[in-house]
């Protein structure tokens, strides 16, 4: 289905349990992004974690985040030992592959003096681009439903 040709940019909707964004170009759906409210750490977050164990000796390891979620840390900071606190940047959120296999979030050591942050939301991410963002509200026409 198509919207009016004059609609282009991101359409953003915050709903219960998830936030959705659709990129529309000249009334055609180009991309959909969904951010679910799972409590999982977001990509771009800077967090403190506990180093649990080495995964590949000297190269990568498993860390435990405050959320209880495990993450793969690569590369390992020099001299890190089991039980040590490390500040990391999440570079990929945890995900479930199409086959159903769960993959841990992926992290790297944070830059020196990096402040902790929860990372950018979906709205932050799409607003940082060069496309306009229009927030859609529940009391307006359901543009998401119109495009399926």
mmCIF file of C-alpha atoms in Angstrom:
data_model
loop_
_atom_site.group_PDB
_atom_site.id
_atom_site.type_symbol
_atom_site.label_atom_id
_atom_site.label_comp_id
_atom_site.label_asym_id
_atom_site.label_seq_id
_atom_site.Cartn_x
_atom_site.Cartn_y
_atom_site.Cartn_z
ATOM 1 C CA UNK A 1 0.000 0.000 0.000
ATOM 2 C CA UNK A 2 1.123 3.566 -0.621
ATOM 3 C CA UNK A 3 0.775 6.799 1.256
ATOM 4 C CA UNK A 4 0.523 10.186 -0.386
ATOM 5 C CA UNK A 5 3.607 10.835 -2.549
ATOM 6 C CA UNK A 6 4.417 13.936 -0.509
ATOM 7 C CA UNK A 7 5.171 11.845 2.617
ATOM 8 C CA UNK A 8 8.896 11.212 3.020
ATOM 9 C CA UNK A 9 11.088 10.695 6.072
ATOM 10 C CA UNK A 10 10.728 8.750 9.298
ATOM 11 C CA UNK A 11 7.348 8.121 10.914
ATOM 12 C CA UNK A 12 7.841 7.334 14.616
ATOM 13 C CA UNK A 13 5.311 5.848 17.029
ATOM 14 C CA UNK A 14 5.813 5.137 20.742
ATOM 15 C CA UNK A 15 3.466 2.370 21.901
ATOM 16 C CA UNK A 16 3.105 0.158 24.953
ATOM 17 C CA UNK A 17 5.907 -2.394 24.843
ATOM 18 C CA UNK A 18 7.637 -1.107 21.727
ATOM 19 C CA UNK A 19 8.577 1.917 19.669
ATOM 20 C CA UNK A 20 8.335 1.745 15.885
ATOM 21 C CA UNK A 21 9.804 3.751 13.046
ATOM 22 C CA UNK A 22 9.113 3.554 9.314
ATOM 23 C CA UNK A 23 11.227 5.217 6.678
ATOM 24 C CA UNK A 24 9.000 6.367 3.821
ATOM 25 C CA UNK A 25 10.213 7.841 0.519
ATOM 26 C CA UNK A 26 7.622 9.452 -1.764
ATOM 27 C CA UNK A 27 4.852 7.435 -0.105
ATOM 28 C CA UNK A 28 6.683 4.074 -0.388
ATOM 29 C CA UNK A 29 7.793 2.067 2.654
ATOM 30 C CA UNK A 30 11.586 1.680 2.583
ATOM 31 C CA UNK A 31 12.546 0.419 6.050
ATOM 32 C CA UNK A 32 10.988 -0.529 9.397
ATOM 33 C CA UNK A 33 12.798 -0.465 12.756
ATOM 34 C CA UNK A 34 11.387 -1.717 16.058
ATOM 35 C CA UNK A 35 12.698 -1.120 19.582
ATOM 36 C CA UNK A 36 11.146 -3.490 22.126
ATOM 37 C CA UNK A 37 10.962 -2.715 25.837
ATOM 38 C CA UNK A 38 12.915 -5.765 26.991
ATOM 39 C CA UNK A 39 15.161 -4.146 29.574
ATOM 40 C CA UNK A 40 18.210 -5.299 27.599
ATOM 41 C CA UNK A 41 21.142 -2.937 27.251
ATOM 42 C CA UNK A 42 21.183 -0.874 24.030
ATOM 43 C CA UNK A 43 23.962 -0.527 21.487
ATOM 44 C CA UNK A 44 25.980 2.589 22.283
ATOM 45 C CA UNK A 45 25.519 2.216 26.041
ATOM 46 C CA UNK A 46 28.569 2.724 28.267
ATOM 47 C CA UNK A 47 28.204 0.527 31.349
ATOM 48 C CA UNK A 48 30.200 -1.014 34.155
ATOM 49 C CA UNK A 49 30.383 -4.796 34.158
ATOM 50 C CA UNK A 50 32.042 -7.648 36.014
ATOM 51 C CA UNK A 51 34.607 -9.708 34.103
ATOM 52 C CA UNK A 52 33.509 -13.326 34.553
ATOM 53 C CA UNK A 53 35.888 -15.474 32.498
ATOM 54 C CA UNK A 54 38.037 -15.671 29.403
ATOM 55 C CA UNK A 55 36.359 -17.019 26.275
ATOM 56 C CA UNK A 56 39.280 -17.156 23.854
ATOM 57 C CA UNK A 57 42.432 -16.935 25.967
ATOM 58 C CA UNK A 58 43.851 -13.421 25.939
ATOM 59 C CA UNK A 59 41.457 -12.232 23.204
ATOM 60 C CA UNK A 60 37.858 -12.242 24.419
ATOM 61 C CA UNK A 61 35.837 -12.915 27.524
ATOM 62 C CA UNK A 62 32.412 -12.963 29.124
ATOM 63 C CA UNK A 63 31.204 -10.062 31.264
ATOM 64 C CA UNK A 64 28.129 -9.757 33.455
ATOM 65 C CA UNK A 65 26.106 -6.561 33.167
ATOM 66 C CA UNK A 66 24.024 -5.029 35.974
ATOM 67 C CA UNK A 67 20.902 -6.238 34.122
ATOM 68 C CA UNK A 68 22.019 -9.836 34.703
ATOM 69 C CA UNK A 69 22.719 -10.169 30.987
ATOM 70 C CA UNK A 70 26.010 -11.639 29.773
ATOM 71 C CA UNK A 71 27.995 -9.988 27.007
ATOM 72 C CA UNK A 72 31.021 -10.926 24.929
ATOM 73 C CA UNK A 73 33.946 -8.556 25.557
ATOM 74 C CA UNK A 74 36.536 -8.205 22.814
ATOM 75 C CA UNK A 75 39.365 -7.257 22.949
ATOM 76 C CA UNK A 76 40.256 -7.885 26.564
ATOM 77 C CA UNK A 77 41.762 -4.972 28.489
ATOM 78 C CA UNK A 78 45.378 -5.603 29.504
ATOM 79 C CA UNK A 79 45.737 -7.204 32.906
ATOM 80 C CA UNK A 80 42.013 -7.827 33.494
ATOM 81 C CA UNK A 81 41.334 -10.624 35.977
ATOM 82 C CA UNK A 82 38.206 -12.577 36.864
ATOM 83 C CA UNK A 83 35.915 -10.584 39.139
ATOM 84 C CA UNK A 84 37.320 -7.207 38.055
ATOM 85 C CA UNK A 85 35.016 -4.290 37.208
ATOM 86 C CA UNK A 86 35.413 -3.017 33.647
ATOM 87 C CA UNK A 87 33.753 -0.103 31.856
ATOM 88 C CA UNK A 88 32.575 -1.173 28.407
ATOM 89 C CA UNK A 89 30.733 0.132 25.363
ATOM 90 C CA UNK A 90 27.991 -2.093 23.959
ATOM 91 C CA UNK A 91 28.547 -2.302 20.207
ATOM 92 C CA UNK A 92 25.808 -4.832 19.387
ATOM 93 C CA UNK A 93 22.660 -5.624 21.317
ATOM 94 C CA UNK A 94 21.793 -9.197 22.233
ATOM 95 C CA UNK A 95 19.734 -10.830 19.519
ATOM 96 C CA UNK A 96 17.893 -13.961 18.505
ATOM 97 C CA UNK A 97 18.847 -15.328 15.092
ATOM 98 C CA UNK A 98 16.241 -16.603 12.633
ATOM 99 C CA UNK A 99 17.202 -20.140 13.679
ATOM 100 C CA UNK A 100 16.226 -19.286 17.262
ATOM 101 C CA UNK A 101 19.794 -19.224 18.578
ATOM 102 C CA UNK A 102 20.451 -16.478 21.121
ATOM 103 C CA UNK A 103 23.569 -14.338 20.699
ATOM 104 C CA UNK A 104 25.027 -12.336 23.556
ATOM 105 C CA UNK A 105 25.452 -8.605 23.312
ATOM 106 C CA UNK A 106 28.922 -7.629 22.119
ATOM 107 C CA UNK A 107 31.099 -5.106 23.972
ATOM 108 C CA UNK A 108 34.509 -3.489 23.774
ATOM 109 C CA UNK A 109 36.478 -1.636 26.430
ATOM 110 C CA UNK A 110 35.190 1.933 26.794
ATOM 111 C CA UNK A 111 37.490 4.824 25.993
ATOM 112 C CA UNK A 112 39.356 6.333 28.938
ATOM 113 C CA UNK A 113 37.183 8.661 31.037
ATOM 114 C CA UNK A 114 33.982 7.620 29.191
ATOM 115 C CA UNK A 115 30.886 8.434 31.260
ATOM 116 C CA UNK A 116 28.182 5.807 31.707
ATOM 117 C CA UNK A 117 25.111 6.216 29.496
ATOM 118 C CA UNK A 118 22.140 4.067 28.530
ATOM 119 C CA UNK A 119 22.817 4.548 24.821
ATOM 120 C CA UNK A 120 20.672 6.136 22.121
ATOM 121 C CA UNK A 121 16.994 5.225 21.805
ATOM 122 C CA UNK A 122 15.405 4.455 18.456
ATOM 123 C CA UNK A 123 14.117 8.032 18.342
ATOM 124 C CA UNK A 124 17.629 9.355 19.083
ATOM 125 C CA UNK A 125 19.082 7.212 16.283
ATOM 126 C CA UNK A 126 16.631 8.235 13.572
ATOM 127 C CA UNK A 127 16.729 11.891 14.658
ATOM 128 C CA UNK A 128 20.518 11.909 14.220
ATOM 129 C CA UNK A 129 20.165 11.144 10.503
ATOM 130 C CA UNK A 130 19.392 13.506 7.660
ATOM 131 C CA UNK A 131 15.758 12.419 7.173
ATOM 132 C CA UNK A 132 12.927 14.384 8.838
ATOM 133 C CA UNK A 133 11.116 12.653 11.723
ATOM 134 C CA UNK A 134 7.363 12.903 12.251
ATOM 135 C CA UNK A 135 5.907 11.535 15.484
ATOM 136 C CA UNK A 136 2.633 9.683 14.951
ATOM 137 C CA UNK A 137 0.128 9.577 17.835
ATOM 138 C CA UNK A 138 -2.594 7.036 18.666
ATOM 139 C CA UNK A 139 -5.392 9.577 18.097
ATOM 140 C CA UNK A 140 -4.223 10.276 14.514
ATOM 141 C CA UNK A 141 -4.651 8.218 11.330
ATOM 142 C CA UNK A 142 -2.821 4.883 11.684
ATOM 143 C CA UNK A 143 -0.148 5.309 9.016
ATOM 144 C CA UNK A 144 1.649 2.173 10.214
ATOM 145 C CA UNK A 145 -1.456 0.053 9.575
ATOM 146 C CA UNK A 146 -1.955 1.663 6.165
ATOM 147 C CA UNK A 147 1.444 0.363 5.063
ATOM 148 C CA UNK A 148 0.883 -3.076 6.612
#
